[in-house]
Tab-separated table of C-alpha atoms in Angstrom:
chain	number	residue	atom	x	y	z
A	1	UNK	CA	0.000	0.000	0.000
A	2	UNK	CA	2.667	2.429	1.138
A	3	UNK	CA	4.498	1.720	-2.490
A	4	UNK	CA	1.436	2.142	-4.293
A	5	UNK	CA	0.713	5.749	-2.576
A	6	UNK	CA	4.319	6.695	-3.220
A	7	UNK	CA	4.312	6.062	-6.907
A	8	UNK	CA	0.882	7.853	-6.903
A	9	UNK	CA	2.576	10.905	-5.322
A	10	UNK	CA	5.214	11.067	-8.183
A	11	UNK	CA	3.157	10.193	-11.130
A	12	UNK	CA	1.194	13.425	-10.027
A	13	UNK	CA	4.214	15.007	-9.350
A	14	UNK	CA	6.361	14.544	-11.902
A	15	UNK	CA	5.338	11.828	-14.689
A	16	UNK	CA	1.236	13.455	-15.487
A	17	UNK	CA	2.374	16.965	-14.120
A	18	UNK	CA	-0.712	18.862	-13.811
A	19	UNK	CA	0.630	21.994	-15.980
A	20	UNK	CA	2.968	20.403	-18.288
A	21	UNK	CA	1.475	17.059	-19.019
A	22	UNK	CA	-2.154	17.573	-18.732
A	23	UNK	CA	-2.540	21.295	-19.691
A	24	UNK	CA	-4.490	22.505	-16.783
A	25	UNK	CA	-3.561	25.448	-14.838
A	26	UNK	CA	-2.104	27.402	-17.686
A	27	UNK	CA	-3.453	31.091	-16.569
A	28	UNK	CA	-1.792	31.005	-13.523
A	29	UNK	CA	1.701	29.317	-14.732
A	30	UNK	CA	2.408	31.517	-17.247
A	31	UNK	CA	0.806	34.612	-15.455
A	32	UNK	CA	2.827	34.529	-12.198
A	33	UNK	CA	5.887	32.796	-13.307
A	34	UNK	CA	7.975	35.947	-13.388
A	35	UNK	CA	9.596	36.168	-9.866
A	36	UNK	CA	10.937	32.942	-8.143
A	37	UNK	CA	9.660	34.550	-4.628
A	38	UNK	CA	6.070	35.732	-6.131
A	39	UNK	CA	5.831	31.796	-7.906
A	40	UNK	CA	6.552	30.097	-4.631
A	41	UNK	CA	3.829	31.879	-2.979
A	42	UNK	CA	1.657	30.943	-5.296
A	43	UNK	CA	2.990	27.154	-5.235
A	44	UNK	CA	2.213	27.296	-1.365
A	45	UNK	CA	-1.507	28.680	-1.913
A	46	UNK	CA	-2.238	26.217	-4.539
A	47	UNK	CA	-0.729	23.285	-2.412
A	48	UNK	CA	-3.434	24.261	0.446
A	49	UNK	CA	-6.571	24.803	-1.562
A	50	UNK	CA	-6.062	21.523	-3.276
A	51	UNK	CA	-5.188	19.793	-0.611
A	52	UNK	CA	-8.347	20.689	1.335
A	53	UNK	CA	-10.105	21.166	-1.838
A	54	UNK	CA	-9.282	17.021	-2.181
A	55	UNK	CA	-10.355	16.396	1.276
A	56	UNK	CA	-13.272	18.433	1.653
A	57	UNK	CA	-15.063	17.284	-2.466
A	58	UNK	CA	-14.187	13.743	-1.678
A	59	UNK	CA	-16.525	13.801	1.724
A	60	UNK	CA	-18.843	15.656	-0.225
A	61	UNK	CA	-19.038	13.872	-2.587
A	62	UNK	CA	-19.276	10.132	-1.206
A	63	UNK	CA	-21.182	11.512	2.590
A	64	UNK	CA	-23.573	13.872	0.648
A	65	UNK	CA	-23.988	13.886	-3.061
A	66	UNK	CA	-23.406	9.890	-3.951
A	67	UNK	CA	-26.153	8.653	-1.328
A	68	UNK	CA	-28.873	11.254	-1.993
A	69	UNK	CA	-28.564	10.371	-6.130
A	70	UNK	CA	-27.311	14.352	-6.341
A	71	UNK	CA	-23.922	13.146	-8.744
A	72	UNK	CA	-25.422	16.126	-11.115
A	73	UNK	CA	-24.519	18.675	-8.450
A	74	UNK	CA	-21.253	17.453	-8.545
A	75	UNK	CA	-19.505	20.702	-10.761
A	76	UNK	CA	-21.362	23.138	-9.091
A	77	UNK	CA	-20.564	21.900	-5.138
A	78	UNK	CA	-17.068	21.581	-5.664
A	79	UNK	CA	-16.573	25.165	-7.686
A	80	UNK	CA	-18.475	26.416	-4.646
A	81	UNK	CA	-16.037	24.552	-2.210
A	82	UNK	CA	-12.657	25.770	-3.926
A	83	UNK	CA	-13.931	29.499	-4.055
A	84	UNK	CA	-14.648	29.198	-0.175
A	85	UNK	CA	-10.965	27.823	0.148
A	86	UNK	CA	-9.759	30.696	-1.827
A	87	UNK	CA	-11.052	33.437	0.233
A	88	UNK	CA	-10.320	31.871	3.336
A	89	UNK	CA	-6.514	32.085	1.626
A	90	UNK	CA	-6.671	35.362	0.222
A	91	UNK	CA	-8.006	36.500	3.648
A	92	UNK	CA	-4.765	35.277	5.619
A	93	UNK	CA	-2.605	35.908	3.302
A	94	UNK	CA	-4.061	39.987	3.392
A	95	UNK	CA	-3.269	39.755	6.559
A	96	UNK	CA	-0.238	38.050	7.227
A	97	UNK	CA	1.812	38.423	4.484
A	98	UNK	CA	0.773	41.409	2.457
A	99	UNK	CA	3.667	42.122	0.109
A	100	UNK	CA	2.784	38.596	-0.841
A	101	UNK	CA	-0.968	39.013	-1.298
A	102	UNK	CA	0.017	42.345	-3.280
A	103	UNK	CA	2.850	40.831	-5.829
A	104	UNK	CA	0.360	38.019	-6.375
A	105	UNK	CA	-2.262	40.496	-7.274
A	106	UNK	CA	-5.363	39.181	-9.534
A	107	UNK	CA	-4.066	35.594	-10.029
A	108	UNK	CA	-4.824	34.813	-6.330
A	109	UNK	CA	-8.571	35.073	-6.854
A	110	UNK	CA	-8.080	33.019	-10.522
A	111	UNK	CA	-6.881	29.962	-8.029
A	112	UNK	CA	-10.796	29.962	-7.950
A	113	UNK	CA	-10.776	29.219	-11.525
A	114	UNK	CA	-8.140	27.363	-11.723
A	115	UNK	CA	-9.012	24.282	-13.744
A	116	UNK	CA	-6.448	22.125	-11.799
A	117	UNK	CA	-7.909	22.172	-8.859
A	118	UNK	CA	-11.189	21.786	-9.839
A	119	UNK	CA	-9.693	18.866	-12.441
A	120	UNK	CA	-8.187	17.342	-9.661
A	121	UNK	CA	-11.766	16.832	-7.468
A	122	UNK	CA	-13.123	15.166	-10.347
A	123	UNK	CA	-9.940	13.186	-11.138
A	124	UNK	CA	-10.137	11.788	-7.365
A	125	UNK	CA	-13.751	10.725	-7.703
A	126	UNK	CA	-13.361	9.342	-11.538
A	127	UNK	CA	-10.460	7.444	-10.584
A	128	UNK	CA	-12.314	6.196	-7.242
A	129	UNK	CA	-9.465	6.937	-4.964
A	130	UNK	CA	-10.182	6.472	-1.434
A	131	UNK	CA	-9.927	9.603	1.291
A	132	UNK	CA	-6.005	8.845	1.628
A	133	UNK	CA	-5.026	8.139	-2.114
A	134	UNK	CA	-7.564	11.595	-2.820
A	135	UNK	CA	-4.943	13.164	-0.545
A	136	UNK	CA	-1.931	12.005	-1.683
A	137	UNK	CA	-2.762	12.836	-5.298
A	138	UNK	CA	-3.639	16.564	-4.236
A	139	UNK	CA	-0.737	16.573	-2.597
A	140	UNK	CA	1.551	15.204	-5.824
A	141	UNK	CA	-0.471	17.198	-8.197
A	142	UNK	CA	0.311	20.518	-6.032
A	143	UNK	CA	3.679	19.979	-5.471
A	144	UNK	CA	4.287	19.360	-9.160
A	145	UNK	CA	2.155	22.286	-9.789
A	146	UNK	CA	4.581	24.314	-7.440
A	147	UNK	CA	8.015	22.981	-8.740
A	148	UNK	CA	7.013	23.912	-12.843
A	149	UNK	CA	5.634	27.178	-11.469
A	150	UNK	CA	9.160	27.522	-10.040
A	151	UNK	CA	11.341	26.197	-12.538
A	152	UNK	CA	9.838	28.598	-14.680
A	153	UNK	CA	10.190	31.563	-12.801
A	154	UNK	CA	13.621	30.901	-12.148
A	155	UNK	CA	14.252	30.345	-16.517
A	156	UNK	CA	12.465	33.468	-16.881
A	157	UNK	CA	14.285	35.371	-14.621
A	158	UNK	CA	17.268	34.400	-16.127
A	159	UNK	CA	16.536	35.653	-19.607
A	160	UNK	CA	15.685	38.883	-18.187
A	161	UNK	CA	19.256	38.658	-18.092
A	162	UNK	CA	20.320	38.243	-21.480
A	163	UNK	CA	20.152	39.667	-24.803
A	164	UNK	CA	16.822	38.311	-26.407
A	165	UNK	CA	15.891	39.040	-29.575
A	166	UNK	CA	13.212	41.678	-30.113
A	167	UNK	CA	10.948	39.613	-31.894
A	168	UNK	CA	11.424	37.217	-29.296
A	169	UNK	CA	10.559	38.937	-26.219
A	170	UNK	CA	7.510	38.384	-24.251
A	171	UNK	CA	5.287	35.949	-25.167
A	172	UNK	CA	6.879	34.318	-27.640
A	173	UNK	CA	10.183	33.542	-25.165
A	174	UNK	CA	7.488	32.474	-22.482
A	175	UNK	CA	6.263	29.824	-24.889
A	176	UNK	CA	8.772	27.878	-26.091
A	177	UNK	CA	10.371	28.222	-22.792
A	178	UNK	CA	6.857	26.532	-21.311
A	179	UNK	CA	7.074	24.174	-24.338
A	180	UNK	CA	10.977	23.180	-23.595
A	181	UNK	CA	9.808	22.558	-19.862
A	182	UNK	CA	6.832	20.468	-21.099
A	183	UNK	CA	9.205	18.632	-23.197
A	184	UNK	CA	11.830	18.230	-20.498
A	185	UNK	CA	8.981	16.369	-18.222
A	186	UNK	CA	8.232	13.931	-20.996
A	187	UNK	CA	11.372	12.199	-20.321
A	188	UNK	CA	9.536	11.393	-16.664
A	189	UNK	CA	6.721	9.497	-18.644
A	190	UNK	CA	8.476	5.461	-18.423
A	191	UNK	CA	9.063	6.179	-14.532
A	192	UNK	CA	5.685	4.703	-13.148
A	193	UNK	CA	3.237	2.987	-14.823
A	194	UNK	CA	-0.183	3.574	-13.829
């Protein structure tokens, strides 16, 4: 059992990376992925919210919505659930670390709409994962979510460094820099078979 949670943790983590594998969570990468200190903040407040996001949809979902036959509220409960999560996160965060809250700016309410987390609830009851494999998926998927938000902020600090070619800058460096990274997590993909 232990084994089997362990390679769960890194498959999320590393081999079907939430951002670079599976494409979800996009906004957010590429909009806060400028500063290494702003990105690990970030990292940190996605790692709570879907961690409790995980916990609190999978009781929802199996305590409340599975026995009363109310599966087609299922979208709808858990957007409401990750939105509470996010307040209650922007609301410490305003108050104990408000540079933080500040640099982090509008994408801190987007965690809201951030289509990993609310992939992930779904994930954990499509896959049937029980309360402890729900958490250390979240848990996987977050910290992978974290460490590509981070190895991209530190890349893209470093070409505001060097001499990039006008046509290059912006956007265009941003992408193939995401698509390199994407590219460099493929080589992850024989490491666990699931």
């Amino acid at each position: 059992m232990a084994t089997e949670l362990i390679l769960l943790f890194v498959s999320a983590a590393l081999v079907n990376n939430f951002v670079l594998v599976r494409f979800l969570g996009i906004c957010p990468f590429l909009g806060v992925s400028k500063k290494v200190e702003t990105a690990t903040g970030m990292g940190m407040a996605v790692i709570f919210v879907m961690t409790m996001a995980s916990m609190v949809t999978w009781t929802i979902q199996r305590y409340i919505l599975d026995p009363n036959n109310l599966g087609f509220l299922q979208t709808i409960a858990f957007i409401l659930i990750i939105a509470s999560l996010v307040q209650l996160v922007e609301i410490v965060l305003a108050r104990m670390m408000p540079t933080l809250y500040e640099a982090l700016g509008i994408f801190l309410p987007l965690i809201s709409t951030n289509c990993a987390i609310l992939g992930l609830a779904i994930l954990n009851i499509q896959n049937k994962y029980t309360l402890v494999e729900s958490i250390i998926f979240a848990l996987g998927a977050s910290i992978g979510f974290t460490l590509a938000l981070v190895i991209m902020a530190g890349i893209r600090e470093r070409l505001e460094l060097v001499n990039v070619p006008n046509a290059m800058k912006g956007a265009p460096i941003t992408m193939i820099t995401a698509g390199l990274l994407a590219l460099a997590f493929m080589g992850f993909s024989g490491l666990v078979k699931m």
